[in-house]
PDB file of C-alpha atoms in Angstrom:
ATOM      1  CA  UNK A  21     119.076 113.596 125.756  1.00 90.00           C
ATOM      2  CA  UNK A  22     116.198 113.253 128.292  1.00 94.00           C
ATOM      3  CA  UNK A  23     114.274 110.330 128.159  1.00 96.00           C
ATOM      4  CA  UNK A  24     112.733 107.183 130.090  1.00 98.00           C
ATOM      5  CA  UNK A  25     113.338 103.859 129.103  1.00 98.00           C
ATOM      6  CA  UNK A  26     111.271 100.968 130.557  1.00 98.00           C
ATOM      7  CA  UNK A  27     113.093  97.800 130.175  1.00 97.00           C
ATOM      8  CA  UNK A  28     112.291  93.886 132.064  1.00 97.00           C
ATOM      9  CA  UNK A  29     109.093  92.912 130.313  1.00 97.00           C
ATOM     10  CA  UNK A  30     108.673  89.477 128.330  1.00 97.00           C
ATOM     11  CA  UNK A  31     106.574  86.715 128.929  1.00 98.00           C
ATOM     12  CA  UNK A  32     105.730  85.399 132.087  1.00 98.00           C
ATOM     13  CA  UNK A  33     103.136  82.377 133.551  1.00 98.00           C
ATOM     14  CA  UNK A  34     100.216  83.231 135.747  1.00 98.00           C
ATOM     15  CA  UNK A  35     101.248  83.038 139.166  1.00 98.00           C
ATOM     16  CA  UNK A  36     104.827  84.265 138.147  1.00 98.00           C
ATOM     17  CA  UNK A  37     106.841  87.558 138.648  1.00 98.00           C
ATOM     18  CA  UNK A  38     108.685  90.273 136.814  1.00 98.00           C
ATOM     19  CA  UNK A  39     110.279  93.382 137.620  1.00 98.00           C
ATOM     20  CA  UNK A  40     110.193  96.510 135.131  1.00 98.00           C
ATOM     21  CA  UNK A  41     112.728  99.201 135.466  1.00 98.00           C
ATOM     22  CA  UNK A  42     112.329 102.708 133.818  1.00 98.00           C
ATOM     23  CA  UNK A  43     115.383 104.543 133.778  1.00 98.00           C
ATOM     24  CA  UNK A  44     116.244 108.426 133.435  1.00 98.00           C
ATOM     25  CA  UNK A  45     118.773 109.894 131.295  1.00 97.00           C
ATOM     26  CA  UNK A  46     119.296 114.134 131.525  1.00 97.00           C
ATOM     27  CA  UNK A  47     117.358 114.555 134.382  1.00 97.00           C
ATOM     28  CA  UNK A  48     117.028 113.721 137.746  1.00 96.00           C
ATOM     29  CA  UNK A  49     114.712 111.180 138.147  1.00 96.00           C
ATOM     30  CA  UNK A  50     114.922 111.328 142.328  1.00 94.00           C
ATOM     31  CA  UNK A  51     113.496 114.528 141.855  1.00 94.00           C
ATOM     32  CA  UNK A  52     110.111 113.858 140.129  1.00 96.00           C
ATOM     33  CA  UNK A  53     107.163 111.565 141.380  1.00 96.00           C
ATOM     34  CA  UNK A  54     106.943 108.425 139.277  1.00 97.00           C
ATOM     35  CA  UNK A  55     104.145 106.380 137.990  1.00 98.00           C
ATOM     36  CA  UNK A  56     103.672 102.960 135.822  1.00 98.00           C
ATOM     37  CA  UNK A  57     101.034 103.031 133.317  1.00 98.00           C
ATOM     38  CA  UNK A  58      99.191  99.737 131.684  1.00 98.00           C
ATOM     39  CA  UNK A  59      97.470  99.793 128.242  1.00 97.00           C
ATOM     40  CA  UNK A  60      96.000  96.603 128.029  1.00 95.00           C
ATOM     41  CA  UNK A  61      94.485  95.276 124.540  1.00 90.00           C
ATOM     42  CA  UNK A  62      91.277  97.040 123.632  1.00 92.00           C
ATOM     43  CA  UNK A  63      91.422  99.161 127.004  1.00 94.00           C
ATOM     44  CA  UNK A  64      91.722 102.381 127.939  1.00 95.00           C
ATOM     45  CA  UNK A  65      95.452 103.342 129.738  1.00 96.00           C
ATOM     46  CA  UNK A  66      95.510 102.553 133.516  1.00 97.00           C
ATOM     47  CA  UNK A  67      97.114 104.384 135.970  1.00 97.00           C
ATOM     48  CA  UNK A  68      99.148 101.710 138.561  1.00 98.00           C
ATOM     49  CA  UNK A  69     100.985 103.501 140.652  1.00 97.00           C
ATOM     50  CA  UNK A  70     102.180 106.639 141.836  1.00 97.00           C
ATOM     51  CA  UNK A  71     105.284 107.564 143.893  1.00 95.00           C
ATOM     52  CA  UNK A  72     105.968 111.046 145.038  1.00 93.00           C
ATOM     53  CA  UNK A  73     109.936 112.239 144.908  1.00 83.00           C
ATOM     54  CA  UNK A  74     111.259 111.435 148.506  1.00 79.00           C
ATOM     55  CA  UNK A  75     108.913 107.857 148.214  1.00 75.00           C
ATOM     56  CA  UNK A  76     106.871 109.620 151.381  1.00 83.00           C
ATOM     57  CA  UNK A  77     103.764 108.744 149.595  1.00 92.00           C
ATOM     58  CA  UNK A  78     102.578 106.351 147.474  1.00 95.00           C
ATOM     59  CA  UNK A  79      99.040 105.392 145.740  1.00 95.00           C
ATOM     60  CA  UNK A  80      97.867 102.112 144.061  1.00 96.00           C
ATOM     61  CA  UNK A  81      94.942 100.772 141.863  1.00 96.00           C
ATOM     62  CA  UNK A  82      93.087  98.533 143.444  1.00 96.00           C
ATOM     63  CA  UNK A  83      93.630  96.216 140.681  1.00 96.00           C
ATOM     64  CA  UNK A  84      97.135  95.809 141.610  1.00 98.00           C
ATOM     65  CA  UNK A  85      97.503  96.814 145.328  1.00 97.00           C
ATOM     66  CA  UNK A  86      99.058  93.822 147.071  1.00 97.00           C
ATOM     67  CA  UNK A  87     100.446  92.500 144.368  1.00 98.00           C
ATOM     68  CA  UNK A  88     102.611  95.559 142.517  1.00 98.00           C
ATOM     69  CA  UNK A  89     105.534  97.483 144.583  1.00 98.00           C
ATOM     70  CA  UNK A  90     107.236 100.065 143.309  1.00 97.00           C
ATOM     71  CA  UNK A  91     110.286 101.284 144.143  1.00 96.00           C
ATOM     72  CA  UNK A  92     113.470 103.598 143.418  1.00 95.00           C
ATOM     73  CA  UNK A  93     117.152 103.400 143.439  1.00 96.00           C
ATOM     74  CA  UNK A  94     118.498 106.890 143.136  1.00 95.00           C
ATOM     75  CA  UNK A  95     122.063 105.861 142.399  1.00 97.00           C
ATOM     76  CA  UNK A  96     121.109 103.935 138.817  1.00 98.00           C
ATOM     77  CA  UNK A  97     118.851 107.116 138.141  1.00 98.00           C
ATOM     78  CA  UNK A  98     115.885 104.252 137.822  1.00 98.00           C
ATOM     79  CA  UNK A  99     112.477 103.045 139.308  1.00 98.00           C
ATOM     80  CA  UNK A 100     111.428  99.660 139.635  1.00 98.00           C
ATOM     81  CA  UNK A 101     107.636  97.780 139.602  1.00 98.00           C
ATOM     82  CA  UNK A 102     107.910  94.273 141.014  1.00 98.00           C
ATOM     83  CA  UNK A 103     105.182  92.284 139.991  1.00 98.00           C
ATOM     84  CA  UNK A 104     104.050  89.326 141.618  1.00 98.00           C
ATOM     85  CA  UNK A 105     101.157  86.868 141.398  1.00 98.00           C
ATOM     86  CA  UNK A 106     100.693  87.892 137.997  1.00 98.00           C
ATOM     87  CA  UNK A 107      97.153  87.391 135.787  1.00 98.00           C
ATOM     88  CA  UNK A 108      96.825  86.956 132.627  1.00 97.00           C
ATOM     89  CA  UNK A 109      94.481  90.370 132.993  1.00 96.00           C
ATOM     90  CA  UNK A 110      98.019  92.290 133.633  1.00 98.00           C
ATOM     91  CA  UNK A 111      98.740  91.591 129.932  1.00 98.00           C
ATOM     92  CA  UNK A 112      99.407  94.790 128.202  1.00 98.00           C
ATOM     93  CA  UNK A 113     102.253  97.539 127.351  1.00 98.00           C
ATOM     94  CA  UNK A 114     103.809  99.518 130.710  1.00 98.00           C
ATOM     95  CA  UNK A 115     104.957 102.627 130.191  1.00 98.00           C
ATOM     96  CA  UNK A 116     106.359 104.666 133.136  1.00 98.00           C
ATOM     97  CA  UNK A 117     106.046 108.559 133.640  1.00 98.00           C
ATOM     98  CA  UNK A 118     107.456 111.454 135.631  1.00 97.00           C
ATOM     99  CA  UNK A 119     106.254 114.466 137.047  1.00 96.00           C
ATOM    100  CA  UNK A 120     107.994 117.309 138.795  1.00 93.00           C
ATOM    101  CA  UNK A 121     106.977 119.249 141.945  1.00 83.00           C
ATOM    102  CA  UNK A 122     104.216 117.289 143.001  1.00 86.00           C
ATOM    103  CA  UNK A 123     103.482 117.222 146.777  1.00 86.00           C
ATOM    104  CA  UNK A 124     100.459 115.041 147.452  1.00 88.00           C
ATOM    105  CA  UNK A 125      98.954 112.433 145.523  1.00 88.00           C
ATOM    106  CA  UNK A 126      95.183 113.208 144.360  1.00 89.00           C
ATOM    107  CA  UNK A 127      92.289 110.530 142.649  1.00 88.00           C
ATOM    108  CA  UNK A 128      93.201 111.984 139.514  1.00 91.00           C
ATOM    109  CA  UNK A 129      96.587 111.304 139.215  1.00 93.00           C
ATOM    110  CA  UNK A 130      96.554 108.938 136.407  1.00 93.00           C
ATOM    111  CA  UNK A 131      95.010 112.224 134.326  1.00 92.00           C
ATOM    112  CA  UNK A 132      97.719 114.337 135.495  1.00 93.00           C
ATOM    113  CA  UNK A 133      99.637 115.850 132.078  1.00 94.00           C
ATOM    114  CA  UNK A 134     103.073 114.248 133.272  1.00 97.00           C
ATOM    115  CA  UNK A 135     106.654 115.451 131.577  1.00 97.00           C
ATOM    116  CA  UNK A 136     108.435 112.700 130.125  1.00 97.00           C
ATOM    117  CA  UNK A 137     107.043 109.366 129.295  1.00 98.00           C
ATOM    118  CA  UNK A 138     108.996 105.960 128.498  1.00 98.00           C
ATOM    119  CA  UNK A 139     108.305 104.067 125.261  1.00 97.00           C
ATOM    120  CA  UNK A 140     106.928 101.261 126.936  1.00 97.00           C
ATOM    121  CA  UNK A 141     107.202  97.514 127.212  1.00 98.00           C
ATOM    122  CA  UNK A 142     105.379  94.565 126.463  1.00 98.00           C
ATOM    123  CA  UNK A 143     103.891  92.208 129.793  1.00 98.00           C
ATOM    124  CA  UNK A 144     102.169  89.471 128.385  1.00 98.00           C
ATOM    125  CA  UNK A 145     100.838  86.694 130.708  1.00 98.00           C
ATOM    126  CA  UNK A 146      99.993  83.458 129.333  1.00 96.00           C
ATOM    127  CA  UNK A 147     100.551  79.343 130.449  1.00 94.00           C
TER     128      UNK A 147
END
């Protein structure tokens, strides 16, 4: 079955840090470029980040750059987003995404019409 599965989210304190993992099952997930969504309540989705397969280039939002790192570990078939300094504005559902043979990373990427998506999970960000 192909899927992605984003798992780590849960409540955290502002200030605090989580990491997310979205992991592949039936394809390789080395082999596509990778990017973290955000739907936060009563907004529109937000692209995060983007990582191209091979990790040679990567693109933030501002909103996050700094703060966000993503990251890979081809072995477990899985990407990561470590998030630190965390705001209660990060609240929302993350959803990660994968795209094959994409070669260089464009303004529009968050509009890109990517192949699988994960079924998210919930950040919320509260004291």
């Amino acid at each position: 079955q192909v899927q992605l599965v984003e798992s780590g989210g849960g409540l955290a304190q502002p200030g605090g840090s989580l990491r997310l993992s979205c992991t592949a099952s039936g394809f390789t997930l080395a082999d596509y470029a990778v990017a973290w969504f955000r739907r936060a309540p009563g907004k529109e989705r937000e692209g995060l980040v983007l990582t191209i397969s091979g990790d040679t280039k990567t693109a933030y939002a501002d909103s996050v750059k700094g703060r966000f790192t993503i990251s890979r570990d081809s072995a477990k078939n899985t990407a990561y987003l470590q998030m630190n300094s965390l705001k209660p504005e990060d609240t929302g559902a993350y959803y990660c995404a994968a795209l094959m043979y994409v070669e260089t990373i464009t303004p529009l990427w968050e509009h890109w019409q990517y192949d699988y998506w994960g079924q998210g999970t919930q950040v919320t960000i509260s004291s």
